[in-house]
XYZ file of C-alpha atoms in Angstrom:
306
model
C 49.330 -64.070 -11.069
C 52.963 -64.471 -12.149
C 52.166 -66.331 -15.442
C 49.881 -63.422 -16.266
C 52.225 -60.760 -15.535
C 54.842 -62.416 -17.628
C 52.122 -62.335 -20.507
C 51.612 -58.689 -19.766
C 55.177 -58.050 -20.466
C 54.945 -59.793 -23.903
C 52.242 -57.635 -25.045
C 49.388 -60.221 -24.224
C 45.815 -58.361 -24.221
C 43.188 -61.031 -22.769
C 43.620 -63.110 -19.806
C 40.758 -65.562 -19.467
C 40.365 -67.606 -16.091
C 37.246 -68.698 -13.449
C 35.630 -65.815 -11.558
C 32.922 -65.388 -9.598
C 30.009 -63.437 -10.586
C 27.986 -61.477 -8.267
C 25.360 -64.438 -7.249
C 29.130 -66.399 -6.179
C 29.005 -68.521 -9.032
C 31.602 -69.238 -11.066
C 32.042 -68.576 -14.988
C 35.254 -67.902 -17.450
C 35.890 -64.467 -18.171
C 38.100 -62.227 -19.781
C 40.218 -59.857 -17.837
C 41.425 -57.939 -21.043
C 44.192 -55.328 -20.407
C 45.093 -57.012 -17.297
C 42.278 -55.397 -15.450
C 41.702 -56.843 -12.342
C 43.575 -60.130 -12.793
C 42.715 -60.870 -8.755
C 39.204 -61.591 -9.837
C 40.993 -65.109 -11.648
C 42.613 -65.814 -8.416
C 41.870 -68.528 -5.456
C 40.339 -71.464 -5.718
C 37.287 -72.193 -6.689
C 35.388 -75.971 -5.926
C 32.834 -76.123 -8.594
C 32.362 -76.104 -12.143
C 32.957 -72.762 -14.073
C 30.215 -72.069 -16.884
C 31.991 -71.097 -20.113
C 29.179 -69.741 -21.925
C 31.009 -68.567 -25.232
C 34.368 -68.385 -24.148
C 35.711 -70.208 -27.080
C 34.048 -67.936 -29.527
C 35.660 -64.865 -27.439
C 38.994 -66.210 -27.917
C 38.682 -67.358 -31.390
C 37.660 -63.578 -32.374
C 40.621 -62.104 -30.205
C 42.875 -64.475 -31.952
C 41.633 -63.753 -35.594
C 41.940 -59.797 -34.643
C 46.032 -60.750 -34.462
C 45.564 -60.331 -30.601
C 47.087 -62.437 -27.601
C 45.378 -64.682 -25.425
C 46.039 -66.372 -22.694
C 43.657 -68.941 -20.814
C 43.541 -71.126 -17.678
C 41.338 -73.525 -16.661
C 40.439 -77.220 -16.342
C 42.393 -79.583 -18.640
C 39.214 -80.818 -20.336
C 38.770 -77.064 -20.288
C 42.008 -76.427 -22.433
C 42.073 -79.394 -24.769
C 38.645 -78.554 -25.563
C 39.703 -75.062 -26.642
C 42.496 -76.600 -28.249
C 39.941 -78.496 -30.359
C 37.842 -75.828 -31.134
C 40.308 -73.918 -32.694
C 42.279 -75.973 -34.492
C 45.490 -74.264 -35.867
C 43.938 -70.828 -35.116
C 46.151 -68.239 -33.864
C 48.254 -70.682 -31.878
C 51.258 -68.489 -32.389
C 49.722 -65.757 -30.067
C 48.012 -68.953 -27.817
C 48.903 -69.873 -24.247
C 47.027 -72.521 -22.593
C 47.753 -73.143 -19.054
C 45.919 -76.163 -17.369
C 45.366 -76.914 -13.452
C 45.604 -80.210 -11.678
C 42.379 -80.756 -11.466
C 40.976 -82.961 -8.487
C 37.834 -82.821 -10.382
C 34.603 -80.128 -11.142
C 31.480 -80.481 -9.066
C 27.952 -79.685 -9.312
C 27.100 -76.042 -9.880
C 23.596 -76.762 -8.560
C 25.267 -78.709 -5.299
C 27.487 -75.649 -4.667
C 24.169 -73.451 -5.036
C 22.629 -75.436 -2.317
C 25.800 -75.165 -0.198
C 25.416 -71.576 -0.525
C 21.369 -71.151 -0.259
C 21.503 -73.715 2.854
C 24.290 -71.009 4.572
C 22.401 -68.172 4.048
C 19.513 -69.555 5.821
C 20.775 -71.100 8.693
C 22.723 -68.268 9.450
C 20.110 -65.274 8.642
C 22.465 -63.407 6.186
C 23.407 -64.493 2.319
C 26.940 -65.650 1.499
C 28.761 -62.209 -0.351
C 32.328 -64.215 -0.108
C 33.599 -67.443 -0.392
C 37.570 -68.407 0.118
C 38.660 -71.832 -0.479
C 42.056 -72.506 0.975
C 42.076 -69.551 2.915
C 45.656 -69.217 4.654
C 45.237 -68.331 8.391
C 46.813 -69.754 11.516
C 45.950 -72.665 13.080
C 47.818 -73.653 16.229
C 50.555 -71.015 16.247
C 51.114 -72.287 12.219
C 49.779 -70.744 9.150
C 47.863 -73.418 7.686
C 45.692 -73.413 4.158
C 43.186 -76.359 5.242
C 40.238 -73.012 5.905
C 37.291 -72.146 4.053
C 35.834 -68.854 4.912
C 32.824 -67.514 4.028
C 31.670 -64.051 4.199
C 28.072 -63.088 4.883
C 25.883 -60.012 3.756
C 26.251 -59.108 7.524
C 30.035 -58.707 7.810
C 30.414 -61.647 9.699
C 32.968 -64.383 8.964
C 32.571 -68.093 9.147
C 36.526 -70.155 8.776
C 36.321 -73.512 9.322
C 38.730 -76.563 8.367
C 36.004 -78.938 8.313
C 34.115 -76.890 6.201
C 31.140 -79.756 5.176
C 30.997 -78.572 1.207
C 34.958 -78.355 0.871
C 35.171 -82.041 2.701
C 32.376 -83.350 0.163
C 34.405 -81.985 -2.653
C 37.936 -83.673 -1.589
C 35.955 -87.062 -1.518
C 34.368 -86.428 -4.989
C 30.953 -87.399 -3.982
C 29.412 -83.933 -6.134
C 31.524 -84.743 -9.487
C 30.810 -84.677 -13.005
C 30.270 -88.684 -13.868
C 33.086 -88.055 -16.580
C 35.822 -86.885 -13.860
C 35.816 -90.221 -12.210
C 37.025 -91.433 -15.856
C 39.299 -88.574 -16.494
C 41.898 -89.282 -19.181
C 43.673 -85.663 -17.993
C 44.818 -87.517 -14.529
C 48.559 -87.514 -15.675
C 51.204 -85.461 -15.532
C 51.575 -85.085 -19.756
C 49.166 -81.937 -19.743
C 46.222 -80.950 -21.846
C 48.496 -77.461 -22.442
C 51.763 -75.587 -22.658
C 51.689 -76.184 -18.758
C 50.529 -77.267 -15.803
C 50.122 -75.423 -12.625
C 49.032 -76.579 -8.865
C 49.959 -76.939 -5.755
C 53.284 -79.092 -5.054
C 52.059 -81.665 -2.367
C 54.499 -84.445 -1.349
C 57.349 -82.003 -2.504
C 58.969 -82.286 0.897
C 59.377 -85.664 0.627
C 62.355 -85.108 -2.045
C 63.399 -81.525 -0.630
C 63.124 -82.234 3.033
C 64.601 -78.539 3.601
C 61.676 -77.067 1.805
C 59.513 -78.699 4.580
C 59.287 -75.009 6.320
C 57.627 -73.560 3.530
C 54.854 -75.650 2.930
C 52.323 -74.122 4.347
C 52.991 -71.069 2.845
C 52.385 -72.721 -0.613
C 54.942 -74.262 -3.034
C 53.617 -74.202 -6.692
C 53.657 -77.061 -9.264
C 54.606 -76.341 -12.981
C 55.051 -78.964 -15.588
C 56.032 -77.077 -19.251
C 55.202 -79.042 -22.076
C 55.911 -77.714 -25.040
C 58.788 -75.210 -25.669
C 56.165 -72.314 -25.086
C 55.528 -73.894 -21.663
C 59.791 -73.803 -21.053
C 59.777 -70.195 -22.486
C 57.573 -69.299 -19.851
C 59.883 -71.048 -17.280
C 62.533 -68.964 -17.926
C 60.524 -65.462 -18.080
C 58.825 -66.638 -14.437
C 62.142 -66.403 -12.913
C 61.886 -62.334 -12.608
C 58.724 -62.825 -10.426
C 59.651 -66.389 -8.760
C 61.926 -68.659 -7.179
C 62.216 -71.307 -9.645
C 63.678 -74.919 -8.523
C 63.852 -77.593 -11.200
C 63.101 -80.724 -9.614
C 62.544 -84.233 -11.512
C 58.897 -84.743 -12.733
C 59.150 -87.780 -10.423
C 59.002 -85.651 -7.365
C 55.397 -85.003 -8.555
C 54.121 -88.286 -8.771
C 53.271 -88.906 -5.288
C 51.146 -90.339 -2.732
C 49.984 -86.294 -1.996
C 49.698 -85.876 -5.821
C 47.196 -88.865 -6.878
C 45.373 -86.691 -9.468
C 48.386 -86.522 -11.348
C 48.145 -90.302 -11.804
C 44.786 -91.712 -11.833
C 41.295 -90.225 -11.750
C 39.297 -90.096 -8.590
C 37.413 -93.281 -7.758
C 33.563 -92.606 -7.588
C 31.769 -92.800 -4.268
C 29.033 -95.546 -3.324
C 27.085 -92.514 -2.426
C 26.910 -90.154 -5.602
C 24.344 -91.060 -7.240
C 22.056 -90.736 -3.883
C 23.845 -88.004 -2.640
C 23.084 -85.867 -5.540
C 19.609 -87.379 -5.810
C 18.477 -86.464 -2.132
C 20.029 -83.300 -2.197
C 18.923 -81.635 -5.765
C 15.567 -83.786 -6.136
C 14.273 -84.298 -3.062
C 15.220 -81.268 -1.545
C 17.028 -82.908 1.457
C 19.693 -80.722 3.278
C 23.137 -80.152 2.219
C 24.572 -80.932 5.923
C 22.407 -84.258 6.396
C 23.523 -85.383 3.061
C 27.385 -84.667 3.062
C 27.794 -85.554 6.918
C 26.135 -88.958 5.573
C 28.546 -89.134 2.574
C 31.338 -88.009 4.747
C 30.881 -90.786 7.583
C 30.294 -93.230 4.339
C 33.907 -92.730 2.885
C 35.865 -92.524 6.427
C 34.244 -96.162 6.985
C 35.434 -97.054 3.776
C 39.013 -96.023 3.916
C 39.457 -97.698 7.403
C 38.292 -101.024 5.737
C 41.307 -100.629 2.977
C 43.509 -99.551 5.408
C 42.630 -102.351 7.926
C 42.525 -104.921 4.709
C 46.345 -103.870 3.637
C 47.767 -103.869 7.562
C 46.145 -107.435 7.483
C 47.830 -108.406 3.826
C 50.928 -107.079 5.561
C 50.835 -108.771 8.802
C 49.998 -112.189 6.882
C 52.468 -111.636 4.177
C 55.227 -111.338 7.087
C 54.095 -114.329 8.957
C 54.311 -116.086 5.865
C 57.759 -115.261 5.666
């Protein structure tokens, strides 16, 4: 929301970002006179649909207007293809760390699949939904919202654990070139995981939520220093962002044994969403316990060696 107010300020008139529409799927809109800028907020775990986004911004930018857009960095350097040299003066292009977009018609499922077990359609969805957990605010719920009024928060929420493991994605994400820290944009903006390894005395305001940006070009540091009326800005070294917590900053994510016939059963033979992602679920745990048991024996050898 900052980054948009600061674009506000500087006479920007279109603010383009993921939203959901009223069936809860997501697509890029336009937000033009900084009307309702919320609706670009939160997370959102699925692919937005861009429809003709690009030709929307190209015409804004041709009118002599401003524009500023968020979204994936395939998202962004595709844009940034599109249009060439083409108003880039009045251009901002802000990119997420992206851990990767999955299926539209997975999420659908998710969604359908909710509805029915529960006897009321999903109206909301909130992806790392802040509430307490354990006397401690944590950010690990998803919360969904039914026709009804009734609310469902969970932290193992069975479509938000299928998306962390990537077993949904686009077959290009697991081949991502983006998953670096040198940007698709003028920036990029996430969440700062692993940041309390280097500022141990930030360690209290984790789970409050500690933003990432990375400028990178001198738009993207212009914007740094406008920020600081709306944020507490620390500069830390771009090293304190390549971390363990931050591994889609350095490599893509590495495709599950069980995508292909996760996405089979579930979209072509009509199998259920919770059979299917409990099954890819249990899959990947097994998996990381055999890495984790095969480097604790490379260790344990490697020190008897010694």
């Amino acid at each position: 929301m900052a980054i948009a107010q600061v674009c506000r300020d500087h006479g920007y008139e279109h603010f383009y970002g993921a939203a959901y529409d009223p069936k809860l799927q997501v697509r890029h809109r336009d937000v033009g006179g900084f009307r309702e800028p919320e609706l670009l907020q939160g997370t959102k775990y699925t692919q937005s649909d861009l429809a003709d986004t690009y030709a929307q911004v190209k015409q804004n930018l041709l009118k002599g207007e401003k524009v500023l857009f968020s979204g994936t960095p395939c998202q962004v350097d595709g844009l940034k293809h599109y249009l060439g040299k083409t108003g880039a003066e009045n251009l901002l292009l802000v990119a997420l760390v992206c851990h990767g977009v999955s299926s539209p018609a997975a999420y659908a499922a998710y969604l359908r699949e909710v509805g029915r077990d529960h006897g009321s359609d999903v109206a909301k969805i909130r992806f790392r939904d802040k509430r307490e957990e354990n006397g401690k605010l944590s950010h690990r719920f998803t919360t969904l919202v039914l026709q009804d009024g009734r609310e469902l928060a969970s932290t193992e929420d069975l479509y938000t654990m299928a998306f962390g493991i990537g077993v949904m994605d686009r077959e290009s994400c697991y081949r991502c070139p983006y998953a670096s820290p040198s940007g698709a944009g003028d920036t990029t903006i996430g969440d700062f995981w692993g940041l309390e390894k280097t500022v141990p005395e930030i360690s209290g305001e984790i789970s409050k939520g500690i933003s990432l940006l990375i400028p990178h070009t001198d738009k993207g540091e212009k914007l740094m220093a406008d920020l600081a009326e709306y944020m507490v800005l620390q500069r830390v070294p771009l090293a304190a962002a390549i971390n363990e917590g931050q591994q889609q900053l350095q490599k893509p994510l590495e495709r599950p044994r069980l995508r292909d016939s996760f996405l089979k059963h579930l979209l072509m033979e009509k199998k259920t969403f919770r059979q299917e992602a409990k099954r890819a679920i249990f899959a990947w745990k097994m998996a990381e316990r055999k890495k984790r048991l095969v480097k604790m024996a490379g260790r344990i050898f490697a020190k008897n060696k010694v």
